[in-house]
Amino acid sequence: MRYQFLPYLNALARESSKTGHPIIRPLAYHYFRDENAFKINDQYMVGEYLLYAPQINKEGKRLIYLPEGKWLNWWTDEEYEGKNWIESDHDFPLFLRYNSVVPYGNGLITLNVYGNSGKIELGDGTQILHENGNVKISPGVNKSKFEVMRRPNKG
């Protein structure tokens, strides 16, 4: 599975080299006005779009805090309102932030878009822009290596 996230991780490495933003970030990095974000040390952001909360309990369930905004369970497409605690029994709890673009895949790259906007620069410099339901890819790039998945996937 980790290889499927390489396009996203490569994009984050490129962003980090340009801006200094870390790839793995505490919640307070993006949600510095949220007191709960400062208290949580067992879940984190991967870039600005994914929230990961490792399953650390023997019982196989854990509480996860979702900061302000809308969130989507990566695996089930269930939507949640932020500033809430939820319980998860998934082995790899992963949540997609509203207004995001996350490239995923090996070979054919699926652009997971959630919300009305978002942008990302891939590791090779390709620009992806999602605005009002339209996804634009840098001119001159072979668009056949991409597919768009609008999340939540209702069908």
PDB file of N, CA and C in Angstrom, residues 52-154:
ATOM      1  N   TYR A  52      -3.499  10.920   9.659  1.00  0.00           N
ATOM      2  CA  TYR A  52      -3.269   9.519  10.004  1.00  0.00           C
ATOM      3  C   TYR A  52      -3.262   9.373  11.515  1.00  0.00           C
ATOM      4  N   ALA A  53      -3.966   8.361  11.990  1.00  0.00           N
ATOM      5  CA  ALA A  53      -4.049   8.080  13.427  1.00  0.00           C
ATOM      6  C   ALA A  53      -3.733   6.605  13.635  1.00  0.00           C
ATOM      7  N   PRO A  54      -2.474   6.265  13.924  1.00  0.00           N
ATOM      8  CA  PRO A  54      -2.091   4.848  14.037  1.00  0.00           C
ATOM      9  C   PRO A  54      -2.962   4.100  15.036  1.00  0.00           C
ATOM     10  N   GLN A  55      -3.293   2.888  14.685  1.00  0.00           N
ATOM     11  CA  GLN A  55      -4.068   2.023  15.580  1.00  0.00           C
ATOM     12  C   GLN A  55      -3.112   1.467  16.627  1.00  0.00           C
ATOM     13  N   ILE A  56      -3.214   1.972  17.853  1.00  0.00           N
ATOM     14  CA  ILE A  56      -2.227   1.624  18.879  1.00  0.00           C
ATOM     15  C   ILE A  56      -2.824   0.830  20.037  1.00  0.00           C
ATOM     16  N   ASN A  57      -4.108   0.554  20.006  1.00  0.00           N
ATOM     17  CA  ASN A  57      -4.757  -0.165  21.100  1.00  0.00           C
ATOM     18  C   ASN A  57      -4.899  -1.640  20.778  1.00  0.00           C
ATOM     19  N   LYS A  58      -4.669  -2.470  21.769  1.00  0.00           N
ATOM     20  CA  LYS A  58      -4.816  -3.913  21.585  1.00  0.00           C
ATOM     21  C   LYS A  58      -6.250  -4.295  21.239  1.00  0.00           C
ATOM     22  N   GLU A  59      -7.188  -3.486  21.711  1.00  0.00           N
ATOM     23  CA  GLU A  59      -8.602  -3.769  21.470  1.00  0.00           C
ATOM     24  C   GLU A  59      -8.989  -3.521  20.010  1.00  0.00           C
ATOM     25  N   GLY A  60      -8.147  -2.821  19.268  1.00  0.00           N
ATOM     26  CA  GLY A  60      -8.430  -2.555  17.857  1.00  0.00           C
ATOM     27  C   GLY A  60      -9.364  -1.386  17.622  1.00  0.00           C
ATOM     28  N   LYS A  61      -9.618  -0.578  18.653  1.00  0.00           N
ATOM     29  CA  LYS A  61     -10.436   0.620  18.506  1.00  0.00           C
ATOM     30  C   LYS A  61      -9.680   1.786  19.110  1.00  0.00           C
ATOM     31  N   ARG A  62      -9.944   2.958  18.554  1.00  0.00           N
ATOM     32  CA  ARG A  62      -9.332   4.152  19.136  1.00  0.00           C
ATOM     33  C   ARG A  62     -10.175   5.369  18.836  1.00  0.00           C
ATOM     34  N   LEU A  63      -9.995   6.381  19.672  1.00  0.00           N
ATOM     35  CA  LEU A  63     -10.622   7.671  19.439  1.00  0.00           C
ATOM     36  C   LEU A  63      -9.699   8.507  18.570  1.00  0.00           C
ATOM     37  N   ILE A  64     -10.294   9.205  17.622  1.00  0.00           N
ATOM     38  CA  ILE A  64      -9.538  10.055  16.705  1.00  0.00           C
ATOM     39  C   ILE A  64     -10.173  11.436  16.733  1.00  0.00           C
ATOM     40  N   TYR A  65      -9.312  12.433  16.836  1.00  0.00           N
ATOM     41  CA  TYR A  65      -9.787  13.804  16.793  1.00  0.00           C
ATOM     42  C   TYR A  65      -9.645  14.335  15.378  1.00  0.00           C
ATOM     43  N   LEU A  66     -10.734  14.862  14.840  1.00  0.00           N
ATOM     44  CA  LEU A  66     -10.723  15.497  13.526  1.00  0.00           C
ATOM     45  C   LEU A  66     -10.830  17.006  13.737  1.00  0.00           C
ATOM     46  N   PRO A  67      -9.813  17.763  13.336  1.00  0.00           N
ATOM     47  CA  PRO A  67      -9.850  19.213  13.502  1.00  0.00           C
ATOM     48  C   PRO A  67     -10.952  19.854  12.650  1.00  0.00           C
ATOM     49  N   GLU A  68     -11.061  21.148  12.773  1.00  0.00           N
ATOM     50  CA  GLU A  68     -12.092  21.923  12.082  1.00  0.00           C
ATOM     51  C   GLU A  68     -12.138  21.603  10.594  1.00  0.00           C
ATOM     52  N   GLY A  69     -13.345  21.584  10.035  1.00  0.00           N
ATOM     53  CA  GLY A  69     -13.542  21.331   8.610  1.00  0.00           C
ATOM     54  C   GLY A  69     -14.257  20.018   8.382  1.00  0.00           C
ATOM     55  N   LYS A  70     -14.350  19.643   7.134  1.00  0.00           N
ATOM     56  CA  LYS A  70     -14.963  18.362   6.766  1.00  0.00           C
ATOM     57  C   LYS A  70     -13.851  17.355   6.487  1.00  0.00           C
ATOM     58  N   TRP A  71     -14.117  16.106   6.820  1.00  0.00           N
ATOM     59  CA  TRP A  71     -13.155  15.024   6.656  1.00  0.00           C
ATOM     60  C   TRP A  71     -13.845  13.815   6.044  1.00  0.00           C
ATOM     61  N   LEU A  72     -13.069  13.043   5.316  1.00  0.00           N
ATOM     62  CA  LEU A  72     -13.583  11.847   4.648  1.00  0.00           C
ATOM     63  C   LEU A  72     -12.720  10.655   5.027  1.00  0.00           C
ATOM     64  N   ASN A  73     -13.367   9.590   5.484  1.00  0.00           N
ATOM     65  CA  ASN A  73     -12.638   8.356   5.758  1.00  0.00           C
ATOM     66  C   ASN A  73     -12.125   7.815   4.424  1.00  0.00           C
ATOM     67  N   TRP A  74     -10.810   7.664   4.291  1.00  0.00           N
ATOM     68  CA  TRP A  74     -10.195   7.231   3.033  1.00  0.00           C
ATOM     69  C   TRP A  74     -10.764   5.912   2.547  1.00  0.00           C
ATOM     70  N   TRP A  75     -11.060   5.000   3.463  1.00  0.00           N
ATOM     71  CA  TRP A  75     -11.439   3.634   3.108  1.00  0.00           C
ATOM     72  C   TRP A  75     -12.932   3.458   2.887  1.00  0.00           C
ATOM     73  N   THR A  76     -13.760   4.196   3.615  1.00  0.00           N
ATOM     74  CA  THR A  76     -15.209   3.969   3.545  1.00  0.00           C
ATOM     75  C   THR A  76     -15.969   5.101   2.861  1.00  0.00           C
ATOM     76  N   ASP A  77     -15.318   6.238   2.612  1.00  0.00           N
ATOM     77  CA  ASP A  77     -15.946   7.436   2.058  1.00  0.00           C
ATOM     78  C   ASP A  77     -17.014   8.028   2.981  1.00  0.00           C
ATOM     79  N   GLU A  78     -16.981   7.668   4.253  1.00  0.00           N
ATOM     80  CA  GLU A  78     -17.890   8.278   5.222  1.00  0.00           C
ATOM     81  C   GLU A  78     -17.377   9.673   5.556  1.00  0.00           C
ATOM     82  N   GLU A  79     -18.299  10.654   5.554  1.00  0.00           N
ATOM     83  CA  GLU A  79     -17.919  12.040   5.823  1.00  0.00           C
ATOM     84  C   GLU A  79     -18.179  12.396   7.282  1.00  0.00           C
ATOM     85  N   TYR A  80     -17.311  13.282   7.804  1.00  0.00           N
ATOM     86  CA  TYR A  80     -17.406  13.728   9.192  1.00  0.00           C
ATOM     87  C   TYR A  80     -17.212  15.235   9.255  1.00  0.00           C
ATOM     88  N   GLU A  81     -17.888  15.858  10.203  1.00  0.00           N
ATOM     89  CA  GLU A  81     -17.637  17.259  10.524  1.00  0.00           C
ATOM     90  C   GLU A  81     -16.508  17.301  11.539  1.00  0.00           C
ATOM     91  N   GLY A  82     -15.621  18.265  11.378  1.00  0.00           N
ATOM     92  CA  GLY A  82     -14.488  18.386  12.265  1.00  0.00           C
ATOM     93  C   GLY A  82     -14.830  18.997  13.609  1.00  0.00           C
ATOM     94  N   LYS A  83     -13.779  19.181  14.415  1.00  0.00           N
ATOM     95  CA  LYS A  83     -13.877  19.599  15.820  1.00  0.00           C
ATOM     96  C   LYS A  83     -14.676  18.563  16.587  1.00  0.00           C
ATOM     97  N   ASN A  84     -14.476  17.304  16.220  1.00  0.00           N
ATOM     98  CA  ASN A  84     -15.174  16.185  16.848  1.00  0.00           C
ATOM     99  C   ASN A  84     -14.234  15.011  17.039  1.00  0.00           C
ATOM    100  N   TRP A  85     -14.578  14.200  18.017  1.00  0.00           N
ATOM    101  CA  TRP A  85     -13.893  12.932  18.249  1.00  0.00           C
ATOM    102  C   TRP A  85     -14.751  11.829  17.653  1.00  0.00           C
ATOM    103  N   ILE A  86     -14.114  10.888  16.984  1.00  0.00           N
ATOM    104  CA  ILE A  86     -14.834   9.733  16.447  1.00  0.00           C
ATOM    105  C   ILE A  86     -14.105   8.467  16.879  1.00  0.00           C
ATOM    106  N   GLU A  87     -14.793   7.362  16.836  1.00  0.00           N
ATOM    107  CA  GLU A  87     -14.170   6.086  17.159  1.00  0.00           C
ATOM    108  C   GLU A  87     -13.897   5.334  15.861  1.00  0.00           C
ATOM    109  N   SER A  88     -12.729   4.721  15.776  1.00  0.00           N
ATOM    110  CA  SER A  88     -12.372   3.954  14.583  1.00  0.00           C
ATOM    111  C   SER A  88     -11.858   2.582  14.991  1.00  0.00           C
ATOM    112  N   ASP A  89     -12.255   1.581  14.218  1.00  0.00           N
ATOM    113  CA  ASP A  89     -11.722   0.231  14.438  1.00  0.00           C
ATOM    114  C   ASP A  89     -10.910  -0.234  13.222  1.00  0.00           C
ATOM    115  N   HIS A  90     -10.584   0.691  12.347  1.00  0.00           N
ATOM    116  CA  HIS A  90      -9.809   0.354  11.161  1.00  0.00           C
ATOM    117  C   HIS A  90      -8.340   0.136  11.532  1.00  0.00           C
ATOM    118  N   ASP A  91      -7.674  -0.771  10.834  1.00  0.00           N
ATOM    119  CA  ASP A  91      -6.259  -1.044  11.096  1.00  0.00           C
ATOM    120  C   ASP A  91      -5.358   0.128  10.749  1.00  0.00           C
ATOM    121  N   PHE A  92      -5.780   0.933   9.774  1.00  0.00           N
ATOM    122  CA  PHE A  92      -4.959   2.037   9.266  1.00  0.00           C
ATOM    123  C   PHE A  92      -5.847   3.264   9.081  1.00  0.00           C
ATOM    124  N   PRO A  93      -6.262   3.894  10.193  1.00  0.00           N
ATOM    125  CA  PRO A  93      -7.181   5.032  10.082  1.00  0.00           C
ATOM    126  C   PRO A  93      -6.558   6.202   9.316  1.00  0.00           C
ATOM    127  N   LEU A  94      -7.212   6.583   8.234  1.00  0.00           N
ATOM    128  CA  LEU A  94      -6.696   7.625   7.358  1.00  0.00           C
ATOM    129  C   LEU A  94      -7.875   8.482   6.890  1.00  0.00           C
ATOM    130  N   PHE A  95      -7.689   9.813   6.951  1.00  0.00           N
ATOM    131  CA  PHE A  95      -8.774  10.731   6.629  1.00  0.00           C
ATOM    132  C   PHE A  95      -8.283  11.795   5.670  1.00  0.00           C
ATOM    133  N   LEU A  96      -9.138  12.130   4.726  1.00  0.00           N
ATOM    134  CA  LEU A  96      -8.851  13.107   3.689  1.00  0.00           C
ATOM    135  C   LEU A  96      -9.546  14.422   4.057  1.00  0.00           C
ATOM    136  N   ARG A  97      -8.780  15.501   4.049  1.00  0.00           N
ATOM    137  CA  ARG A  97      -9.317  16.817   4.378  1.00  0.00           C
ATOM    138  C   ARG A  97     -10.113  17.376   3.202  1.00  0.00           C
ATOM    139  N   TYR A  98     -11.176  18.097   3.503  1.00  0.00           N
ATOM    140  CA  TYR A  98     -11.985  18.739   2.471  1.00  0.00           C
ATOM    141  C   TYR A  98     -11.132  19.737   1.700  1.00  0.00           C
ATOM    142  N   ASN A  99     -11.402  19.872   0.411  1.00  0.00           N
ATOM    143  CA  ASN A  99     -10.648  20.731  -0.516  1.00  0.00           C
ATOM    144  C   ASN A  99      -9.209  20.244  -0.655  1.00  0.00           C
ATOM    145  N   SER A 100      -9.093  19.031  -1.161  1.00  0.00           N
ATOM    146  CA  SER A 100      -7.774  18.433  -1.323  1.00  0.00           C
ATOM    147  C   SER A 100      -7.661  17.679  -2.644  1.00  0.00           C
ATOM    148  N   VAL A 101      -6.412  17.458  -3.020  1.00  0.00           N
ATOM    149  CA  VAL A 101      -6.064  16.616  -4.166  1.00  0.00           C
ATOM    150  C   VAL A 101      -4.944  15.701  -3.691  1.00  0.00           C
ATOM    151  N   VAL A 102      -5.179  14.391  -3.750  1.00  0.00           N
ATOM    152  CA  VAL A 102      -4.156  13.432  -3.340  1.00  0.00           C
ATOM    153  C   VAL A 102      -3.925  12.441  -4.471  1.00  0.00           C
ATOM    154  N   PRO A 103      -2.734  12.486  -5.088  1.00  0.00           N
ATOM    155  CA  PRO A 103      -2.406  11.501  -6.126  1.00  0.00           C
ATOM    156  C   PRO A 103      -2.086  10.161  -5.478  1.00  0.00           C
ATOM    157  N   TYR A 104      -2.560   9.083  -6.097  1.00  0.00           N
ATOM    158  CA  TYR A 104      -2.456   7.749  -5.508  1.00  0.00           C
ATOM    159  C   TYR A 104      -2.315   6.744  -6.641  1.00  0.00           C
ATOM    160  N   GLY A 105      -1.390   5.831  -6.520  1.00  0.00           N
ATOM    161  CA  GLY A 105      -1.307   4.761  -7.505  1.00  0.00           C
ATOM    162  C   GLY A 105       0.095   4.519  -8.001  1.00  0.00           C
ATOM    163  N   ASN A 106       0.215   3.441  -8.728  1.00  0.00           N
ATOM    164  CA  ASN A 106       1.470   2.993  -9.302  1.00  0.00           C
ATOM    165  C   ASN A 106       1.213   2.807 -10.791  1.00  0.00           C
ATOM    166  N   GLY A 107       1.851   3.567 -11.635  1.00  0.00           N
ATOM    167  CA  GLY A 107       1.534   3.537 -13.067  1.00  0.00           C
ATOM    168  C   GLY A 107       0.476   4.577 -13.354  1.00  0.00           C
ATOM    169  N   LEU A 108      -0.785   4.127 -13.485  1.00  0.00           N
ATOM    170  CA  LEU A 108      -1.890   5.058 -13.637  1.00  0.00           C
ATOM    171  C   LEU A 108      -2.104   5.754 -12.293  1.00  0.00           C
ATOM    172  N   ILE A 109      -2.077   7.074 -12.279  1.00  0.00           N
ATOM    173  CA  ILE A 109      -2.202   7.827 -11.033  1.00  0.00           C
ATOM    174  C   ILE A 109      -3.633   8.326 -10.895  1.00  0.00           C
ATOM    175  N   THR A 110      -4.263   7.944  -9.792  1.00  0.00           N
ATOM    176  CA  THR A 110      -5.612   8.399  -9.482  1.00  0.00           C
ATOM    177  C   THR A 110      -5.502   9.688  -8.685  1.00  0.00           C
ATOM    178  N   LEU A 111      -6.143  10.727  -9.178  1.00  0.00           N
ATOM    179  CA  LEU A 111      -6.189  12.001  -8.466  1.00  0.00           C
ATOM    180  C   LEU A 111      -7.451  12.002  -7.618  1.00  0.00           C
ATOM    181  N   ASN A 112      -7.297  11.762  -6.324  1.00  0.00           N
ATOM    182  CA  ASN A 112      -8.424  11.775  -5.395  1.00  0.00           C
ATOM    183  C   ASN A 112      -8.731  13.223  -5.065  1.00  0.00           C
ATOM    184  N   VAL A 113      -9.878  13.703  -5.513  1.00  0.00           N
ATOM    185  CA  VAL A 113     -10.272  15.086  -5.249  1.00  0.00           C
ATOM    186  C   VAL A 113     -11.496  15.066  -4.340  1.00  0.00           C
ATOM    187  N   TYR A 114     -11.443  15.905  -3.325  1.00  0.00           N
ATOM    188  CA  TYR A 114     -12.525  15.991  -2.354  1.00  0.00           C
ATOM    189  C   TYR A 114     -12.769  17.464  -2.077  1.00  0.00           C
ATOM    190  N   GLY A 115     -14.001  17.892  -2.267  1.00  0.00           N
ATOM    191  CA  GLY A 115     -14.357  19.284  -2.044  1.00  0.00           C
ATOM    192  C   GLY A 115     -14.431  20.047  -3.349  1.00  0.00           C
ATOM    193  N   ASN A 116     -14.295  21.366  -3.249  1.00  0.00           N
ATOM    194  CA  ASN A 116     -14.455  22.238  -4.402  1.00  0.00           C
ATOM    195  C   ASN A 116     -13.145  22.771  -4.960  1.00  0.00           C
ATOM    196  N   SER A 117     -12.066  22.573  -4.249  1.00  0.00           N
ATOM    197  CA  SER A 117     -10.795  23.125  -4.717  1.00  0.00           C
ATOM    198  C   SER A 117      -9.641  22.344  -4.108  1.00  0.00           C
ATOM    199  N   GLY A 118      -8.472  22.610  -4.604  1.00  0.00           N
ATOM    200  CA  GLY A 118      -7.257  21.997  -4.097  1.00  0.00           C
ATOM    201  C   GLY A 118      -6.190  22.054  -5.167  1.00  0.00           C
ATOM    202  N   LYS A 119      -4.955  21.971  -4.738  1.00  0.00           N
ATOM    203  CA  LYS A 119      -3.871  21.963  -5.713  1.00  0.00           C
ATOM    204  C   LYS A 119      -2.695  21.201  -5.137  1.00  0.00           C
ATOM    205  N   ILE A 120      -1.870  20.707  -6.046  1.00  0.00           N
ATOM    206  CA  ILE A 120      -0.669  19.998  -5.643  1.00  0.00           C
ATOM    207  C   ILE A 120       0.313  20.040  -6.807  1.00  0.00           C
ATOM    208  N   GLU A 121       1.578  20.068  -6.465  1.00  0.00           N
ATOM    209  CA  GLU A 121       2.631  19.970  -7.470  1.00  0.00           C
ATOM    210  C   GLU A 121       3.315  18.628  -7.266  1.00  0.00           C
ATOM    211  N   LEU A 122       3.244  17.784  -8.268  1.00  0.00           N
ATOM    212  CA  LEU A 122       3.824  16.449  -8.167  1.00  0.00           C
ATOM    213  C   LEU A 122       5.343  16.519  -8.141  1.00  0.00           C
ATOM    214  N   GLY A 123       5.960  15.400  -7.793  1.00  0.00           N
ATOM    215  CA  GLY A 123       7.412  15.340  -7.692  1.00  0.00           C
ATOM    216  C   GLY A 123       8.137  15.716  -8.965  1.00  0.00           C
ATOM    217  N   ASP A 124       7.500  15.490 -10.113  1.00  0.00           N
ATOM    218  CA  ASP A 124       8.134  15.833 -11.394  1.00  0.00           C
ATOM    219  C   ASP A 124       7.829  17.262 -11.836  1.00  0.00           C
ATOM    220  N   GLY A 125       7.118  18.011 -10.996  1.00  0.00           N
ATOM    221  CA  GLY A 125       6.781  19.396 -11.321  1.00  0.00           C
ATOM    222  C   GLY A 125       5.415  19.588 -11.949  1.00  0.00           C
ATOM    223  N   THR A 126       4.726  18.496 -12.264  1.00  0.00           N
ATOM    224  CA  THR A 126       3.379  18.604 -12.838  1.00  0.00           C
ATOM    225  C   THR A 126       2.451  19.295 -11.851  1.00  0.00           C
ATOM    226  N   GLN A 127       1.748  20.299 -12.325  1.00  0.00           N
ATOM    227  CA  GLN A 127       0.790  21.043 -11.499  1.00  0.00           C
ATOM    228  C   GLN A 127      -0.603  20.457 -11.686  1.00  0.00           C
ATOM    229  N   ILE A 128      -1.277  20.187 -10.569  1.00  0.00           N
ATOM    230  CA  ILE A 128      -2.666  19.723 -10.593  1.00  0.00           C
ATOM    231  C   ILE A 128      -3.488  20.772  -9.864  1.00  0.00           C
ATOM    232  N   LEU A 129      -4.522  21.274 -10.504  1.00  0.00           N
ATOM    233  CA  LEU A 129      -5.387  22.282  -9.912  1.00  0.00           C
ATOM    234  C   LEU A 129      -6.828  21.796  -9.999  1.00  0.00           C
ATOM    235  N   HIS A 130      -7.501  21.784  -8.867  1.00  0.00           N
ATOM    236  CA  HIS A 130      -8.906  21.392  -8.797  1.00  0.00           C
ATOM    237  C   HIS A 130      -9.690  22.615  -8.348  1.00  0.00           C
ATOM    238  N   GLU A 131     -10.592  23.069  -9.218  1.00  0.00           N
ATOM    239  CA  GLU A 131     -11.392  24.261  -8.944  1.00  0.00           C
ATOM    240  C   GLU A 131     -12.808  24.051  -9.435  1.00  0.00           C
ATOM    241  N   ASN A 132     -13.753  24.185  -8.524  1.00  0.00           N
ATOM    242  CA  ASN A 132     -15.178  24.103  -8.878  1.00  0.00           C
ATOM    243  C   ASN A 132     -15.508  22.873  -9.720  1.00  0.00           C
ATOM    244  N   GLY A 133     -14.964  21.734  -9.340  1.00  0.00           N
ATOM    245  CA  GLY A 133     -15.265  20.493 -10.034  1.00  0.00           C
ATOM    246  C   GLY A 133     -14.407  20.201 -11.244  1.00  0.00           C
ATOM    247  N   ASN A 134     -13.607  21.162 -11.683  1.00  0.00           N
ATOM    248  CA  ASN A 134     -12.731  20.950 -12.839  1.00  0.00           C
ATOM    249  C   ASN A 134     -11.311  20.649 -12.359  1.00  0.00           C
ATOM    250  N   VAL A 135     -10.684  19.674 -12.980  1.00  0.00           N
ATOM    251  CA  VAL A 135      -9.301  19.331 -12.668  1.00  0.00           C
ATOM    252  C   VAL A 135      -8.450  19.685 -13.868  1.00  0.00           C
ATOM    253  N   LYS A 136      -7.449  20.518 -13.631  1.00  0.00           N
ATOM    254  CA  LYS A 136      -6.536  20.940 -14.696  1.00  0.00           C
ATOM    255  C   LYS A 136      -5.150  20.396 -14.399  1.00  0.00           C
ATOM    256  N   ILE A 137      -4.512  19.900 -15.454  1.00  0.00           N
ATOM    257  CA  ILE A 137      -3.159  19.347 -15.357  1.00  0.00           C
ATOM    258  C   ILE A 137      -2.260  20.207 -16.224  1.00  0.00           C
ATOM    259  N   SER A 138      -1.017  20.416 -15.775  1.00  0.00           N
ATOM    260  CA  SER A 138      -0.065  21.256 -16.509  1.00  0.00           C
ATOM    261  C   SER A 138      -0.114  20.986 -18.003  1.00  0.00           C
ATOM    262  N   PRO A 139      -0.048  22.040 -18.813  1.00  0.00           N
ATOM    263  CA  PRO A 139       0.017  21.859 -20.268  1.00  0.00           C
ATOM    264  C   PRO A 139       1.265  21.046 -20.643  1.00  0.00           C
ATOM    265  N   GLY A 140       1.119  20.240 -21.676  1.00  0.00           N
ATOM    266  CA  GLY A 140       2.244  19.462 -22.174  1.00  0.00           C
ATOM    267  C   GLY A 140       2.467  18.141 -21.451  1.00  0.00           C
ATOM    268  N   VAL A 141       1.690  17.871 -20.409  1.00  0.00           N
ATOM    269  CA  VAL A 141       1.826  16.626 -19.654  1.00  0.00           C
ATOM    270  C   VAL A 141       0.876  15.594 -20.253  1.00  0.00           C
ATOM    271  N   ASN A 142       1.335  14.347 -20.351  1.00  0.00           N
ATOM    272  CA  ASN A 142       0.513  13.258 -20.874  1.00  0.00           C
ATOM    273  C   ASN A 142      -0.624  12.979 -19.890  1.00  0.00           C
ATOM    274  N   LYS A 143      -1.801  13.444 -20.202  1.00  0.00           N
ATOM    275  CA  LYS A 143      -2.942  13.328 -19.302  1.00  0.00           C
ATOM    276  C   LYS A 143      -3.495  11.901 -19.211  1.00  0.00           C
ATOM    277  N   SER A 144      -3.072  11.024 -20.116  1.00  0.00           N
ATOM    278  CA  SER A 144      -3.570   9.643 -20.083  1.00  0.00           C
ATOM    279  C   SER A 144      -2.991   8.861 -18.910  1.00  0.00           C
ATOM    280  N   LYS A 145      -1.979   9.394 -18.229  1.00  0.00           N
ATOM    281  CA  LYS A 145      -1.436   8.677 -17.066  1.00  0.00           C
ATOM    282  C   LYS A 145      -2.186   9.019 -15.783  1.00  0.00           C
ATOM    283  N   PHE A 146      -3.257   9.835 -15.905  1.00  0.00           N
ATOM    284  CA  PHE A 146      -4.050  10.239 -14.749  1.00  0.00           C
ATOM    285  C   PHE A 146      -5.514   9.852 -14.939  1.00  0.00           C
ATOM    286  N   GLU A 147      -6.163   9.561 -13.837  1.00  0.00           N
ATOM    287  CA  GLU A 147      -7.617   9.457 -13.798  1.00  0.00           C
ATOM    288  C   GLU A 147      -8.076  10.245 -12.578  1.00  0.00           C
ATOM    289  N   VAL A 148      -9.277  10.761 -12.642  1.00  0.00           N
ATOM    290  CA  VAL A 148      -9.807  11.575 -11.547  1.00  0.00           C
ATOM    291  C   VAL A 148     -10.861  10.774 -10.816  1.00  0.00           C
ATOM    292  N   MET A 149     -10.746  10.722  -9.475  1.00  0.00           N
ATOM    293  CA  MET A 149     -11.780  10.113  -8.642  1.00  0.00           C
ATOM    294  C   MET A 149     -12.321  11.189  -7.711  1.00  0.00           C
ATOM    295  N   ARG A 150     -13.581  11.514  -7.919  1.00  0.00           N
ATOM    296  CA  ARG A 150     -14.209  12.494  -7.047  1.00  0.00           C
ATOM    297  C   ARG A 150     -14.693  11.779  -5.787  1.00  0.00           C
ATOM    298  N   ARG A 151     -14.326  12.329  -4.650  1.00  0.00           N
ATOM    299  CA  ARG A 151     -14.678  11.723  -3.376  1.00  0.00           C
ATOM    300  C   ARG A 151     -15.703  12.602  -2.673  1.00  0.00           C
ATOM    301  N   PRO A 152     -16.661  12.081  -1.949  1.00  0.00           N
ATOM    302  CA  PRO A 152     -16.846  10.651  -1.767  1.00  0.00           C
ATOM    303  C   PRO A 152     -17.349   9.998  -3.050  1.00  0.00           C
ATOM    304  N   ASN A 153     -16.947   8.760  -3.214  1.00  0.00           N
ATOM    305  CA  ASN A 153     -17.332   7.990  -4.389  1.00  0.00           C
ATOM    306  C   ASN A 153     -18.696   7.379  -4.118  1.00  0.00           C
ATOM    307  N   LYS A 154     -19.705   7.962  -4.702  1.00  0.00           N
ATOM    308  CA  LYS A 154     -21.092   7.523  -4.438  1.00  0.00           C
ATOM    309  C   LYS A 154     -21.562   6.422  -5.379  1.00  0.00           C
TER     310      LYS A 154
END
